[in-house]
PDB file of C-alpha atoms in Angstrom:
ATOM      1  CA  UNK Q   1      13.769   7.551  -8.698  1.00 60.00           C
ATOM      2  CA  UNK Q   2      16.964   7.508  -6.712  1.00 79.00           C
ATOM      3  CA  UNK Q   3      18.915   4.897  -8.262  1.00 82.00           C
ATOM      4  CA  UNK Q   4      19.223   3.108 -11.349  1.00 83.00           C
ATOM      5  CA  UNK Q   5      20.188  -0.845 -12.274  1.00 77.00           C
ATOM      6  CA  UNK Q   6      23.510  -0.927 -13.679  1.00 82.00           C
ATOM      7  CA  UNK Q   7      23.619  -4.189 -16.057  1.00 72.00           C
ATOM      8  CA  UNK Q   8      27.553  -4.069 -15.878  1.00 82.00           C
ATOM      9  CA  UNK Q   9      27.965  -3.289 -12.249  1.00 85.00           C
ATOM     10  CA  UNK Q  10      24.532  -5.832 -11.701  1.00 76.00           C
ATOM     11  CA  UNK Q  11      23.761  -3.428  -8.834  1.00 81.00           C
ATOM     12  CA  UNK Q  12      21.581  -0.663  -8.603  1.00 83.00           C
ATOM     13  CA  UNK Q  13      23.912   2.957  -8.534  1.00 88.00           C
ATOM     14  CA  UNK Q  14      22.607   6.595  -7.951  1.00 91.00           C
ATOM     15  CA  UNK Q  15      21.025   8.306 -10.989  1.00 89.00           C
ATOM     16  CA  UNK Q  16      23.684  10.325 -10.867  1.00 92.00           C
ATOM     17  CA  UNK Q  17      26.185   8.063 -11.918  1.00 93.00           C
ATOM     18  CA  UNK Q  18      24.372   7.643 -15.146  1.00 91.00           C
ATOM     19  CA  UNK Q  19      24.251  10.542 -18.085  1.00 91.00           C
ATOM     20  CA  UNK Q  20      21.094  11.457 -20.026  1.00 90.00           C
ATOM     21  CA  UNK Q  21      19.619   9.285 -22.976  1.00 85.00           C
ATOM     22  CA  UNK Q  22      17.048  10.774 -24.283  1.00 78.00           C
ATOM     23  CA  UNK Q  23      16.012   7.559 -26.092  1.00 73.00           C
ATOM     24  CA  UNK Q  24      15.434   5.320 -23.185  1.00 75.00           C
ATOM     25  CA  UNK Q  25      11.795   5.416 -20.742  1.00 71.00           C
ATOM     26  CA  UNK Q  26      13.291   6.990 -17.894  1.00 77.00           C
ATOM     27  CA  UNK Q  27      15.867   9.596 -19.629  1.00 82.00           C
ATOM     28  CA  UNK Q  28      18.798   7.636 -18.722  1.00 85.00           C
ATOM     29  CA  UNK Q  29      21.810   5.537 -20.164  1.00 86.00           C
ATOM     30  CA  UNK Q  30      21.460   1.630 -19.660  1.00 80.00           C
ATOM     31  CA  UNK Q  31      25.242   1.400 -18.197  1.00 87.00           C
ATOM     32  CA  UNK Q  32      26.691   3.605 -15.607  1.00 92.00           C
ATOM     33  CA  UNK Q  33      29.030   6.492 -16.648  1.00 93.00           C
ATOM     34  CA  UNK Q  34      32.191   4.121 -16.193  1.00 93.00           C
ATOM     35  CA  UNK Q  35      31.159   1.457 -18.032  1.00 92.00           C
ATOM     36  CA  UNK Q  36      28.848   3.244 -20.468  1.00 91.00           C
ATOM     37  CA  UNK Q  37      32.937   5.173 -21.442  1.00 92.00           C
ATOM     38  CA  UNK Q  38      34.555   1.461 -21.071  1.00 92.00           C
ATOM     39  CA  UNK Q  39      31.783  -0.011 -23.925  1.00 87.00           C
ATOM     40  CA  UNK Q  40      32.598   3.081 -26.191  1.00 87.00           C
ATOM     41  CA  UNK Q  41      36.046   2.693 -25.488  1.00 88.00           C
ATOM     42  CA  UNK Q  42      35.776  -1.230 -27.109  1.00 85.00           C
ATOM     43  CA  UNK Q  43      33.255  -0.079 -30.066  1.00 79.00           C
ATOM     44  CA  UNK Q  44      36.196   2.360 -30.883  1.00 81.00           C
ATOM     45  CA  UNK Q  45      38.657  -0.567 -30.769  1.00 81.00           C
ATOM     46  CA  UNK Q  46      36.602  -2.682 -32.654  1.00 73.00           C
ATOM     47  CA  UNK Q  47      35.935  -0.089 -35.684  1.00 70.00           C
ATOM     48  CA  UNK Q  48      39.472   0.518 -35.952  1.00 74.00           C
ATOM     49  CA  UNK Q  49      40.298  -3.626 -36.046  1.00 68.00           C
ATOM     50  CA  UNK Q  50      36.925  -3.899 -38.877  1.00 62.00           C
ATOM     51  CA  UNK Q  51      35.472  -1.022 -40.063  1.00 55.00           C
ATOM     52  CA  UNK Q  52      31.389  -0.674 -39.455  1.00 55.00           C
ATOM     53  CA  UNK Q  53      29.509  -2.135 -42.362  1.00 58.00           C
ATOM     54  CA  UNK Q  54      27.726   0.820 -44.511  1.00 59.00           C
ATOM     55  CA  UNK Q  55      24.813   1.124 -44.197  1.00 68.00           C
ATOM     56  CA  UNK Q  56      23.987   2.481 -47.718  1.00 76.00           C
ATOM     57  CA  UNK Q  57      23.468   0.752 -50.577  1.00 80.00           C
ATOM     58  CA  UNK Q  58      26.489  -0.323 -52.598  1.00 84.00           C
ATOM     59  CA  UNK Q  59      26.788   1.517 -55.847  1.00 84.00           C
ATOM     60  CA  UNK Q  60      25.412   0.202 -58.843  1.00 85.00           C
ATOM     61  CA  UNK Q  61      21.960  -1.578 -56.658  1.00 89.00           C
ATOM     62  CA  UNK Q  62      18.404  -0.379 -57.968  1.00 91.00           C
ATOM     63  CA  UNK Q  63      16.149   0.473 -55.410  1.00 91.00           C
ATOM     64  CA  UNK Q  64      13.326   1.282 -56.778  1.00 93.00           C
ATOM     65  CA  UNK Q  65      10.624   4.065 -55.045  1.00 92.00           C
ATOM     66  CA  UNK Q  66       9.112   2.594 -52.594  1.00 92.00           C
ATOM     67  CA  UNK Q  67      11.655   0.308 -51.737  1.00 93.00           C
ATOM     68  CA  UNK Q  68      14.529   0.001 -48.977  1.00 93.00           C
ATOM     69  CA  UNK Q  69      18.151  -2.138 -49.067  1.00 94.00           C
ATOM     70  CA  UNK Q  70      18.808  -3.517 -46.016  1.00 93.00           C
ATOM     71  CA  UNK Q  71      22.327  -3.586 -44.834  1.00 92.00           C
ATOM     72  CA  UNK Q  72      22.721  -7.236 -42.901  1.00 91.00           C
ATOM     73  CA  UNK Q  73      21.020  -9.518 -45.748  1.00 92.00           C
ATOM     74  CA  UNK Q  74      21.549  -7.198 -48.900  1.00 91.00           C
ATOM     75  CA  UNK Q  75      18.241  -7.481 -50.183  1.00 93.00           C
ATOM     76  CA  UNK Q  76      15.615  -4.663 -51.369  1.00 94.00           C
ATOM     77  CA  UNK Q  77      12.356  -4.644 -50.299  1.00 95.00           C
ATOM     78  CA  UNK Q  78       9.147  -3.099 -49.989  1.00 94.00           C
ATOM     79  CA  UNK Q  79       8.859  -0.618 -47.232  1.00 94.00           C
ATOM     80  CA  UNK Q  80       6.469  -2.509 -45.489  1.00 94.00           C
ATOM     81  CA  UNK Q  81       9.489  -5.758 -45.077  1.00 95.00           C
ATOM     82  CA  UNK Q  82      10.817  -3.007 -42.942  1.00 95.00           C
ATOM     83  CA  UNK Q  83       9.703  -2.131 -38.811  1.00 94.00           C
ATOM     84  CA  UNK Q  84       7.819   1.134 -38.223  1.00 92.00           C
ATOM     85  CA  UNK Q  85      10.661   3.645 -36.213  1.00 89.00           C
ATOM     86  CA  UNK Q  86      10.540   7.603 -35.550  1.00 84.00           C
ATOM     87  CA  UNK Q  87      14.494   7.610 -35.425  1.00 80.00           C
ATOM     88  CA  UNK Q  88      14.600   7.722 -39.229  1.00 81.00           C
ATOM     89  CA  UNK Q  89      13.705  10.288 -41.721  1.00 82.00           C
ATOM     90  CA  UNK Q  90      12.072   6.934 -43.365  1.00 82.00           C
ATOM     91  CA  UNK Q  91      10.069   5.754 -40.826  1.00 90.00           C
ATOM     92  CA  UNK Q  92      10.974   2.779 -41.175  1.00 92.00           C
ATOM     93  CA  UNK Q  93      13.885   1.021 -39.659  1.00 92.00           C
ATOM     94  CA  UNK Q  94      17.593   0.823 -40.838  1.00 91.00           C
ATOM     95  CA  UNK Q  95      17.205  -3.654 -41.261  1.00 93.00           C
ATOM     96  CA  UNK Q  96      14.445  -5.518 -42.610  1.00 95.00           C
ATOM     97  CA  UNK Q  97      11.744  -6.929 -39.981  1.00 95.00           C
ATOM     98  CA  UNK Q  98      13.902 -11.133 -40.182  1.00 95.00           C
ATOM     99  CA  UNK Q  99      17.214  -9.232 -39.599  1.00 94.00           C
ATOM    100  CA  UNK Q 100      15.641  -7.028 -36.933  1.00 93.00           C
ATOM    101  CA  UNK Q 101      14.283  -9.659 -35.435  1.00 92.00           C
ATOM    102  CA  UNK Q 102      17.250 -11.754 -35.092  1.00 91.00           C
ATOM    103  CA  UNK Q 103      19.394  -8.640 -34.070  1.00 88.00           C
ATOM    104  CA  UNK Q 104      16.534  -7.994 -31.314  1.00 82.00           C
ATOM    105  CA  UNK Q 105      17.361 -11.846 -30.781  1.00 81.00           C
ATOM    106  CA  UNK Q 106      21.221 -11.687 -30.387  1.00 81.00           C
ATOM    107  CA  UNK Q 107      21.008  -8.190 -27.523  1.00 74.00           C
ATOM    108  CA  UNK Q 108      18.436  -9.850 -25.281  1.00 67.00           C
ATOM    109  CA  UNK Q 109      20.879 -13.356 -25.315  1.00 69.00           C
ATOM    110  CA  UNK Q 110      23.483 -10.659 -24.800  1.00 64.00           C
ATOM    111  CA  UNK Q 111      22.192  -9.792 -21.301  1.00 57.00           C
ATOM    112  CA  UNK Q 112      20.866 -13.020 -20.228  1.00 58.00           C
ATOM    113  CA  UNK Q 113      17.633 -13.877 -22.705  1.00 65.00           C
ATOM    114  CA  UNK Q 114      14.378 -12.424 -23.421  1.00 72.00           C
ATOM    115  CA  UNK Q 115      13.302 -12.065 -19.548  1.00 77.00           C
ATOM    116  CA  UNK Q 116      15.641 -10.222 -18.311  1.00 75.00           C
ATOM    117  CA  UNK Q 117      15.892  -8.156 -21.087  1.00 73.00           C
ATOM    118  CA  UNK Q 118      12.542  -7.267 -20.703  1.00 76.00           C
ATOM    119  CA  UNK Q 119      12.869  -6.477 -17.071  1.00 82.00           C
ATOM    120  CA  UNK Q 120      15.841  -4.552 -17.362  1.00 76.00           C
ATOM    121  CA  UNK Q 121      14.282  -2.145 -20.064  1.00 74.00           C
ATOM    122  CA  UNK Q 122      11.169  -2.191 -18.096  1.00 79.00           C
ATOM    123  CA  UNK Q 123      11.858  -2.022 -14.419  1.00 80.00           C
ATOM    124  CA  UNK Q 124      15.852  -1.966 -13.710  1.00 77.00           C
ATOM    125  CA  UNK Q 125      15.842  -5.229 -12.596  1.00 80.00           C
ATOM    126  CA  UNK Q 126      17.586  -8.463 -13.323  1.00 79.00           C
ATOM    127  CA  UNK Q 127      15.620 -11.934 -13.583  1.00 82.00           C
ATOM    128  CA  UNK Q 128      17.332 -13.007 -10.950  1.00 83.00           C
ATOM    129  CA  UNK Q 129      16.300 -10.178  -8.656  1.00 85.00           C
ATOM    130  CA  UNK Q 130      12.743 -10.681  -9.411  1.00 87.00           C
ATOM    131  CA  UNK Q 131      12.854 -14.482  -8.194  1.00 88.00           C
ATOM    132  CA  UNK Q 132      14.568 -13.407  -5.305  1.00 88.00           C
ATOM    133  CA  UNK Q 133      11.659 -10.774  -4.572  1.00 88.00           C
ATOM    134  CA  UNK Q 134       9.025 -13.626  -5.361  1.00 90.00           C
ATOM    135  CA  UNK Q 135      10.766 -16.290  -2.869  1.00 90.00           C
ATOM    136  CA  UNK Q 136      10.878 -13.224  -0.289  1.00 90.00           C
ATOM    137  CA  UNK Q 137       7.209 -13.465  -1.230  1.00 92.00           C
ATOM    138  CA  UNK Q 138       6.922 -17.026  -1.021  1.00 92.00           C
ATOM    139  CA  UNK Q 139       5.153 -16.948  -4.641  1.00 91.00           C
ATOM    140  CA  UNK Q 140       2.219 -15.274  -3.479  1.00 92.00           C
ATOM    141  CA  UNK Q 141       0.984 -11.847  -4.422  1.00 93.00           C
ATOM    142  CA  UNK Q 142       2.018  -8.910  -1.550  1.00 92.00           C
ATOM    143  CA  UNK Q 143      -1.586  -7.795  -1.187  1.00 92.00           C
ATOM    144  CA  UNK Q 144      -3.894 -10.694  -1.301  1.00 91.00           C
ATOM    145  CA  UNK Q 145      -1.108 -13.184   0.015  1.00 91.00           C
ATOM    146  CA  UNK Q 146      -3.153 -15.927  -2.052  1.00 90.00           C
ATOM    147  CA  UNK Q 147      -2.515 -15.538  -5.840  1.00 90.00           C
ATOM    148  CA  UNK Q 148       0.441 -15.523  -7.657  1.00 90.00           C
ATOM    149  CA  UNK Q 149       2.270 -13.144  -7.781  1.00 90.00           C
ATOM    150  CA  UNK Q 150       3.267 -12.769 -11.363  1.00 87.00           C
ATOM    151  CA  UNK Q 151       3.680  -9.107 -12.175  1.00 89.00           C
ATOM    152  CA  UNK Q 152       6.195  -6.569 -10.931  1.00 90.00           C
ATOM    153  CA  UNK Q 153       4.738  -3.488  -9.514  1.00 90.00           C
ATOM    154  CA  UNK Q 154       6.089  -0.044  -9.409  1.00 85.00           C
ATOM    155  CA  UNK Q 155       5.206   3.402  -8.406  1.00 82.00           C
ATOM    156  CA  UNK Q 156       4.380   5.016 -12.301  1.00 76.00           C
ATOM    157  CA  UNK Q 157       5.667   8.479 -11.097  1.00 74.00           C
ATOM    158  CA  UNK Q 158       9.506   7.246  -9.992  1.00 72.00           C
ATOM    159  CA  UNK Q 159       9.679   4.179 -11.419  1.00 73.00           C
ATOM    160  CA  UNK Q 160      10.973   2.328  -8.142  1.00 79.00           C
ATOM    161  CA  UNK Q 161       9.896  -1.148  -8.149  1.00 85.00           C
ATOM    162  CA  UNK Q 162       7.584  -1.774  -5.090  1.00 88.00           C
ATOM    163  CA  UNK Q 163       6.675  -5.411  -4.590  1.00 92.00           C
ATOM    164  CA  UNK Q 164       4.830  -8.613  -6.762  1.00 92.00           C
ATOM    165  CA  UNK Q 165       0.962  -8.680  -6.997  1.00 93.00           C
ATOM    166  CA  UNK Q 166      -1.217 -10.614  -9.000  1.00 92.00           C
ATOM    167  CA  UNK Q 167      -2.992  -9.743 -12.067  1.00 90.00           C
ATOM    168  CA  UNK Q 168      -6.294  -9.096 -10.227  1.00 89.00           C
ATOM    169  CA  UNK Q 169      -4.269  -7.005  -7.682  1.00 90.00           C
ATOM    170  CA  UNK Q 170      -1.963  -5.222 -10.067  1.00 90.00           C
ATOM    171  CA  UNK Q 171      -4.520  -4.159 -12.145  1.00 88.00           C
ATOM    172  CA  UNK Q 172      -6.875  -2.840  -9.091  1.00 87.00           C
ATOM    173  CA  UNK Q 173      -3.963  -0.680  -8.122  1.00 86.00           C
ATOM    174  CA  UNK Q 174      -3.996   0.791 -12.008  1.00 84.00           C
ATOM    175  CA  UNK Q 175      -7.557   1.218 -11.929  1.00 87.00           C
ATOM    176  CA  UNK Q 176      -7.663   3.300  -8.972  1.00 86.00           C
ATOM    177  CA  UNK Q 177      -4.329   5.463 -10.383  1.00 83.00           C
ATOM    178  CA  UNK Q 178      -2.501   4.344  -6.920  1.00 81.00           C
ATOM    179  CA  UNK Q 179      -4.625   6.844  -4.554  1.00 85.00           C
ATOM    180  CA  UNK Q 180      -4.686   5.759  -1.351  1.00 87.00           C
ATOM    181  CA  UNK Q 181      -7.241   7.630  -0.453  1.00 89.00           C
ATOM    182  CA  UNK Q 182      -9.666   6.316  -2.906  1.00 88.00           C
ATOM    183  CA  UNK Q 183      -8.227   2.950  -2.119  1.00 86.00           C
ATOM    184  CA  UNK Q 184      -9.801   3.703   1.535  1.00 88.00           C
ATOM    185  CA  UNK Q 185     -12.926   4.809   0.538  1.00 89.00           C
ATOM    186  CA  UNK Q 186     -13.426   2.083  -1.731  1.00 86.00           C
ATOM    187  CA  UNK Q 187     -12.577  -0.535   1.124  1.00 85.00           C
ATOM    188  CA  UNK Q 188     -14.779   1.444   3.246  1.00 87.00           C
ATOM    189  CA  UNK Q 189     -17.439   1.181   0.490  1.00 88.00           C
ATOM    190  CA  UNK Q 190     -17.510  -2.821  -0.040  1.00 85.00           C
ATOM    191  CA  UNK Q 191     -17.299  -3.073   3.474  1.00 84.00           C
ATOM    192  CA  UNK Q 192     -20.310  -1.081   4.348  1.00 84.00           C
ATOM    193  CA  UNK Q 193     -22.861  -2.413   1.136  1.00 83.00           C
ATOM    194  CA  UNK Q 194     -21.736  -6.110   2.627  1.00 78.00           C
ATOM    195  CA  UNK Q 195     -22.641  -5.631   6.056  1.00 76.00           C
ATOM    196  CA  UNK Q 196     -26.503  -4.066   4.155  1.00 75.00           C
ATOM    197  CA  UNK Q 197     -26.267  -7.361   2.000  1.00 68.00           C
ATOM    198  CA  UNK Q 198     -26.779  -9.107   4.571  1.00 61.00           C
ATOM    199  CA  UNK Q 199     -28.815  -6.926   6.505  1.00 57.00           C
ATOM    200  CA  UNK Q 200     -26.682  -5.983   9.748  1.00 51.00           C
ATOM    201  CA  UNK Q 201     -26.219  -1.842  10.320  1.00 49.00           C
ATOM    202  CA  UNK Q 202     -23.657  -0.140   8.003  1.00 47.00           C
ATOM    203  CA  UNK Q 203     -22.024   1.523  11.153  1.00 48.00           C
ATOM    204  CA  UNK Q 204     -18.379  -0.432  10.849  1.00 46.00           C
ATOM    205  CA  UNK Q 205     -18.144  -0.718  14.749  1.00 44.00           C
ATOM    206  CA  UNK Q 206     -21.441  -2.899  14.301  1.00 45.00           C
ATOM    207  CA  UNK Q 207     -20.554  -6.605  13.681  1.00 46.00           C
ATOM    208  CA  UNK Q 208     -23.293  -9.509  12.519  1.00 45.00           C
ATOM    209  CA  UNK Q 209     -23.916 -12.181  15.238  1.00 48.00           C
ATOM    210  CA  UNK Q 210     -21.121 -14.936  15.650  1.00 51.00           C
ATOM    211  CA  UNK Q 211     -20.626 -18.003  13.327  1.00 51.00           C
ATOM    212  CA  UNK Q 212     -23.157 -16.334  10.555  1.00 52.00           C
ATOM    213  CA  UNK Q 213     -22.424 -16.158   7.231  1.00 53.00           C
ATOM    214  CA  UNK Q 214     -22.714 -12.659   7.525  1.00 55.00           C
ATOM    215  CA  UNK Q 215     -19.657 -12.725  10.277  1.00 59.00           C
ATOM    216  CA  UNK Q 216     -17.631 -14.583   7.545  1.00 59.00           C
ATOM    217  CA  UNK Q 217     -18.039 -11.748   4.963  1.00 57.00           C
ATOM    218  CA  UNK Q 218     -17.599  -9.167   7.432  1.00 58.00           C
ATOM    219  CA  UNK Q 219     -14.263 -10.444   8.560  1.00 65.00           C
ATOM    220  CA  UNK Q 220     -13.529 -11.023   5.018  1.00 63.00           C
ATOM    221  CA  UNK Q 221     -13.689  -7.335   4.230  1.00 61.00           C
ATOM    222  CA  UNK Q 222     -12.341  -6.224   6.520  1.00 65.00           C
ATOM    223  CA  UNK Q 223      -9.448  -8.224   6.377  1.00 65.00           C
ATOM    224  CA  UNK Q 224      -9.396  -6.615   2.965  1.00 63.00           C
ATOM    225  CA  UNK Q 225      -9.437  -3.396   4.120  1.00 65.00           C
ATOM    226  CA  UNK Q 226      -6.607  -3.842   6.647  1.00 68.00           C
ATOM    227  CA  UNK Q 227      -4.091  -5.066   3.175  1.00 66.00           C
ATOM    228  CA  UNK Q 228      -4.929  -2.367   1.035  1.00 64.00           C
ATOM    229  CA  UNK Q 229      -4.300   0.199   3.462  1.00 64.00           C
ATOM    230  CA  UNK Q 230      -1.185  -2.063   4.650  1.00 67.00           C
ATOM    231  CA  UNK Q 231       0.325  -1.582   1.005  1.00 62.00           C
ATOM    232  CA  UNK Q 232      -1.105   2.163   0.187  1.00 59.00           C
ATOM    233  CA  UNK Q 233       0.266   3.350   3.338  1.00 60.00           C
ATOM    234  CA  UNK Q 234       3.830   1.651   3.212  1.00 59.00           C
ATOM    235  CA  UNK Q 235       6.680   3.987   3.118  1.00 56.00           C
ATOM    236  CA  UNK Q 236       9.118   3.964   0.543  1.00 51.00           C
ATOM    237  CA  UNK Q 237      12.345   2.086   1.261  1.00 48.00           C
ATOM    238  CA  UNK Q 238      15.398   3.984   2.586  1.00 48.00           C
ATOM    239  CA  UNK Q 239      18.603   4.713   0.764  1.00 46.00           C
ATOM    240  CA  UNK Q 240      20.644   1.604   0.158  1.00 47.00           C
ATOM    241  CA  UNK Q 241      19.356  -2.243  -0.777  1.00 45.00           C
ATOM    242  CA  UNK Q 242      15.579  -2.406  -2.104  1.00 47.00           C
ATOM    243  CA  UNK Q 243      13.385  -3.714   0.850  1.00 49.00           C
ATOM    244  CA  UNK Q 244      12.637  -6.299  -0.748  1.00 43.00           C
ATOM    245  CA  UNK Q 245      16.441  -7.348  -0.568  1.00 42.00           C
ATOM    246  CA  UNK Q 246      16.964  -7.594   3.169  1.00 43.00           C
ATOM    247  CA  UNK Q 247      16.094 -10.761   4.566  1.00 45.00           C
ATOM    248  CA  UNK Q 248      13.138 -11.073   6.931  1.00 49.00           C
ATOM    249  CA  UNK Q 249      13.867 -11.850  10.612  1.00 44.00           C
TER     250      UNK Q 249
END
């Protein structure tokens, strides 16, 4: 992965303008190092202006064993009121699951609702990026051109978002771990048993006779074979914009 979606900047920057966060999926801080230092700088402000709300319970409140106050409502509750985390010694989180919820509710509004918040964590990209990458696509998935193309799909080892494919195409990318090479042989495969279906040689210079049904399947698959080695074998983009950003000529 060579660069990184800023949500301030709403540009991707290099990984190296961003510092380690150990919490995050790819090891990185959400914000670029100058605006990661200008939202600290405001938290500070804002402490000083109204101190943070503790996050203890108030002396004198019973909390019995098995129990948990939460800070934003004030209430004690059973453990189980409370999301599952690994950040706490609890294991359970610091608000109860409503309050959670409705903080979970307030950051995704935050940076532009629930979709692009999920993006964003996900992929680096805005919602706004991905419907510019599906018009590029006019809708339709980048391997089979005919569903559509509802999923964002990205190389598992970098994390660089490649293009949109459909469910069925998506998840015959996963299923195959993204080998080309097996991707090949498979094509070559399907190609091969339908040219025995319908009982022409398996030899893939060999064609059936003209205007069968057997023609139909064979240019079928091997149509087929022409996109999957079409998307296994495209390069990664260059430095700079995402490919999918520069407008076709």
């Amino acid at each position: 992965m060579d660069t990184k979606f800023c949500r301030d900047c709403g540009y991707h920057r290099p990984v190296a303008d961003f510092s380690v966060n150990k919490r995050s999926r790819d090891g990185l801080a959400f914000y670029c190092r100058q605006h990661l230092a200008e939202r600290s700088l405001k938290s500070r402000e804002a402490r000083r202006v109204k101190p943070r709300t503790h996050r203890f319970a108030p002396q004198g409140t019973v909390v019995p064993e098995g129990h948990k106050w939460c800070p934003d409502c004030g209430s004690v509750k059973r453990l189980d009121a409370f999301p599952r985390t690994r950040a706490s010694s609890s294991g359970r989180a610091t608000y109860c699951l409503p309050c959670h919820n409705e903080r979970g509710k307030r950051s995704r509004e935050a940076v532009g609702g629930s979709r692009t918040y999920h993006l964003t964590r996900r992929y680096g990209i805005t919602a706004e990026e991905a419907d510019a990458m599906s018009a590029q696509q006019d809708g339709r998935c980048a391997i089979c051109r005919t569903a559509p193309a509802a999923h964002v799909d990205h190389d598992h080892e970098t994390g660089r978002v490649r293009e949109l494919l459909c469910f069925g195409c998506n998840g015959g990318l996963g299923q195959f771990k993204d080998a080309p090479d097996v991707l090949r042989r498979a094509a070559t495969y399907v190609e091969e048993h339908a040219l025995r279906g319908a009982g022409e040689p398996t030899e893939a210079t060999s064609g059936p006779a003209s205007g069968s049904t057997a023609e139909l399947v064979h240019r079928r698959v091997l149509w087929l074979l022409d996109e999957f080695r079409a998307a296994v074998d495209r390069p990664p983009a260059a430095s700079g914009p995402p490919e999918w950003l520069v407008p076709r000529r």
